[in-house]
PDB file of C-alpha atoms in Angstrom:
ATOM      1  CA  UNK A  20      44.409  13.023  33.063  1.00  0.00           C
ATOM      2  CA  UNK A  21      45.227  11.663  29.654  1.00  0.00           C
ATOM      3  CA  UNK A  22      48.946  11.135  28.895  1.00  0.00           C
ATOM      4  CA  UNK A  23      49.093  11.708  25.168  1.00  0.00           C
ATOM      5  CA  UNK A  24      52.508  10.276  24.296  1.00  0.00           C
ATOM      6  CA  UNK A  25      51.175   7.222  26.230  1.00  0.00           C
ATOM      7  CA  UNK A  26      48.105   6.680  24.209  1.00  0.00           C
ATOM      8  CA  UNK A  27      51.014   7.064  21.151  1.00  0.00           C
ATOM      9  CA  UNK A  28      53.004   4.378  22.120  1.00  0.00           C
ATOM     10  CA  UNK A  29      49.942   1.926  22.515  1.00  0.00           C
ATOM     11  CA  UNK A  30      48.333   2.562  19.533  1.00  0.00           C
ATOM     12  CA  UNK A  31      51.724   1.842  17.986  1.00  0.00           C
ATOM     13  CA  UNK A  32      51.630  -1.535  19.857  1.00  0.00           C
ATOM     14  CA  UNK A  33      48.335  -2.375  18.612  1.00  0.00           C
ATOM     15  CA  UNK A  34      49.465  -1.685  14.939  1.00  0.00           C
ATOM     16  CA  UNK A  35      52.825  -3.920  15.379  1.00  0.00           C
ATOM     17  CA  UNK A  36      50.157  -6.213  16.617  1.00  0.00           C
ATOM     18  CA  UNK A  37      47.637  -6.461  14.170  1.00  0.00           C
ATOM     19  CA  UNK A  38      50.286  -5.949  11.349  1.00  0.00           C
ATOM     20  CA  UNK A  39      51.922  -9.176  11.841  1.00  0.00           C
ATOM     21  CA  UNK A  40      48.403 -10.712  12.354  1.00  0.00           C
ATOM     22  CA  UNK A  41      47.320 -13.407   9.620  1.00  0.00           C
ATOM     23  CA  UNK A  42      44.013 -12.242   9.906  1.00  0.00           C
ATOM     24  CA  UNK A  43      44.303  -8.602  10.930  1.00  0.00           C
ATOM     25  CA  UNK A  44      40.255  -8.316  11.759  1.00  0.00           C
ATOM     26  CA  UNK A  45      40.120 -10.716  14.310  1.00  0.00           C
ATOM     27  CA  UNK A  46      43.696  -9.667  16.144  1.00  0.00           C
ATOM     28  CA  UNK A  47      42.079  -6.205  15.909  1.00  0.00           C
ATOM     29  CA  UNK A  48      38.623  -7.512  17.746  1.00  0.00           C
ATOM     30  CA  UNK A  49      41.422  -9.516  20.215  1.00  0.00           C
ATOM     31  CA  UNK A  50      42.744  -5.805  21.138  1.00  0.00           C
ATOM     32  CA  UNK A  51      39.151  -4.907  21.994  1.00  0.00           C
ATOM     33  CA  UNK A  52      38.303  -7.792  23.647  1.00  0.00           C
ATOM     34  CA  UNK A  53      41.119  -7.862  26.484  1.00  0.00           C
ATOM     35  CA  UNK A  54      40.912  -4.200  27.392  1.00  0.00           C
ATOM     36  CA  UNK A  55      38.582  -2.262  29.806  1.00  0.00           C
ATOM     37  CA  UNK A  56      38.827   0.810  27.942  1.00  0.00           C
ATOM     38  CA  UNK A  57      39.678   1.508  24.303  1.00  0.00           C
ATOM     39  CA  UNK A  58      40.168   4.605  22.992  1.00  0.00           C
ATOM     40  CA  UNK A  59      40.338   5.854  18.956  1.00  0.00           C
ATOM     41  CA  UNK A  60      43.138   8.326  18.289  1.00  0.00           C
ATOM     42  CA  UNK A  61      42.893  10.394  15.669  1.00  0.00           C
ATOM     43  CA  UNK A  62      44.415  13.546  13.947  1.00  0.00           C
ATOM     44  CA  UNK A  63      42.118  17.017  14.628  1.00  0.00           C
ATOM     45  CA  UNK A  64      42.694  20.134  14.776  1.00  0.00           C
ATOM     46  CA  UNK A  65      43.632  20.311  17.972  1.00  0.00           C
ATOM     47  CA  UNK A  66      46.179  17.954  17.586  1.00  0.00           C
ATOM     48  CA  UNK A  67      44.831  14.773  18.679  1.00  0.00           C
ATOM     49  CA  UNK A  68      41.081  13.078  19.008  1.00  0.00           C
ATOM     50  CA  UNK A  69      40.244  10.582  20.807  1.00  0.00           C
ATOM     51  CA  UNK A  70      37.256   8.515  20.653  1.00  0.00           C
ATOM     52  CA  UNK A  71      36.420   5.706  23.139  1.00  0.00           C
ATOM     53  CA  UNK A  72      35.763   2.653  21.509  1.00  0.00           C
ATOM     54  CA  UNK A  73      34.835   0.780  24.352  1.00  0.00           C
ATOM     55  CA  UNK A  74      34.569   1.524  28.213  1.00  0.00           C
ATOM     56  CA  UNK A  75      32.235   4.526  28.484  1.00  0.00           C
ATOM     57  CA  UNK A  76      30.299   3.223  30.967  1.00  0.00           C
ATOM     58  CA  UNK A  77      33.512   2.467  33.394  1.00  0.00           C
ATOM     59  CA  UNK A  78      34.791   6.230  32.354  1.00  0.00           C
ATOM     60  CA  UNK A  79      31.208   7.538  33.388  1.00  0.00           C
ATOM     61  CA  UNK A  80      31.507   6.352  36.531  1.00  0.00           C
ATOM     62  CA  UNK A  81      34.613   6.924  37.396  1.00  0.00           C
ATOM     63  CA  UNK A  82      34.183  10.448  35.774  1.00  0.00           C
ATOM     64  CA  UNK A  83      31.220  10.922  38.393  1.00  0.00           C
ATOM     65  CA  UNK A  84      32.430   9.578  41.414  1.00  0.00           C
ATOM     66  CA  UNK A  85      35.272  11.618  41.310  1.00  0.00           C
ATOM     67  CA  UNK A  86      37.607   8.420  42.287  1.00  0.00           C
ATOM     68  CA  UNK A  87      40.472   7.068  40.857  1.00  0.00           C
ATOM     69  CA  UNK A  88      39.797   3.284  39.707  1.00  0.00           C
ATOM     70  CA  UNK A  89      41.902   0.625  37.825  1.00  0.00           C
ATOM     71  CA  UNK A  90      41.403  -0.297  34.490  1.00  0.00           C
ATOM     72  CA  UNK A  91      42.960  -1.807  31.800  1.00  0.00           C
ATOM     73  CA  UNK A  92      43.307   0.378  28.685  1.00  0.00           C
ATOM     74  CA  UNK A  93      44.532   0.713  25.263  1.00  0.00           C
ATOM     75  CA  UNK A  94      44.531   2.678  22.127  1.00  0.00           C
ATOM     76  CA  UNK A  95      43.950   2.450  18.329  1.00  0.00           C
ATOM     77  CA  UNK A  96      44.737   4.631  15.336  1.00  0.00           C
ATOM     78  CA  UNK A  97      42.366   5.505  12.994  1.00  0.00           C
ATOM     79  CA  UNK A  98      42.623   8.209  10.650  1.00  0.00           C
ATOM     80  CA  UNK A  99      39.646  10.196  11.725  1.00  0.00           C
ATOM     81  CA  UNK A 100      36.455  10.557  13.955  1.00  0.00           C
ATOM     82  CA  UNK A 101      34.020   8.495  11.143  1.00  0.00           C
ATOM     83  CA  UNK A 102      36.499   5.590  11.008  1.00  0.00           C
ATOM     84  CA  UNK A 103      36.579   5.456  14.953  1.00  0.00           C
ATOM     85  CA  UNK A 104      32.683   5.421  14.791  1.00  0.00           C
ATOM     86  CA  UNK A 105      32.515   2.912  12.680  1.00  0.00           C
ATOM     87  CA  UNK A 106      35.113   0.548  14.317  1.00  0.00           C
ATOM     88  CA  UNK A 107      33.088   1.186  17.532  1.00  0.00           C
ATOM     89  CA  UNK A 108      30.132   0.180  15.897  1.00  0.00           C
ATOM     90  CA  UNK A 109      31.921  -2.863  14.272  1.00  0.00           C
ATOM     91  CA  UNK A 110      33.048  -4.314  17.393  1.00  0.00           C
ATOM     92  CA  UNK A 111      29.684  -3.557  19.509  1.00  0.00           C
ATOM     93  CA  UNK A 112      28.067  -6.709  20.878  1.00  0.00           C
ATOM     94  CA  UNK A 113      25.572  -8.251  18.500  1.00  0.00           C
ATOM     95  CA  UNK A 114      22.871  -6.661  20.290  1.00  0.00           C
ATOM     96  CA  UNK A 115      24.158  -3.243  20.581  1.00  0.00           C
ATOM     97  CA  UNK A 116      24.690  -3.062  16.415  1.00  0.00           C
ATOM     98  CA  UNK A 117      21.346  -4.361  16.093  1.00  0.00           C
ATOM     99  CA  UNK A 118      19.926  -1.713  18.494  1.00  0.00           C
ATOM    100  CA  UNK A 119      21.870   1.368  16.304  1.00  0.00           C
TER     101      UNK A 119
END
């Protein structure tokens, strides 16, 4: 179950993060980099979307298997679903952007 005021507070640790960041693109693929799982928040009209960035394939499974599993996650905020898209696609290995 997704704690919403959690996924709050992280994405406004990521953006204390990459604010202070001399060169906010890289501290931003640093974010990506160390977690498991990251996940795009976003307004909607139901309050709040979420996108994962990165980590579907560990949500899958644990999604399927019906276990409980440890993983390291974090969130970012983006103003909507086509910026989280795009920063997914961004931050893709080399041969995943080349593949989309």
């Amino acid at each position: 179950m997704l704690d919403f005021h959690e996924l709050r507070e992280l994405a406004a640790d990521v953006r204390v993060f990459v604010d202070v960041a001399e060169d906010k693109a890289e501290a931003l693929r640093a974010v990506i980099a160390a977690y498991d799982v990251v996940l795009a928040i976003f307004p909607s009209e139901k309050g709040m979307g979420l996108h994962v960035i990165k980590g579907k394939a560990i949500l899958d499974k644990i999604a399927k298997s019906r276990s409980h599993a440890t993983y390291s996650h974090t969130a970012i905020a983006v103003p909507d679903l086509e910026h989280a898209e795009v920063l997914k696609l961004l931050t893709a290995p080399a041969e995943q952007r080349i593949a989309a």
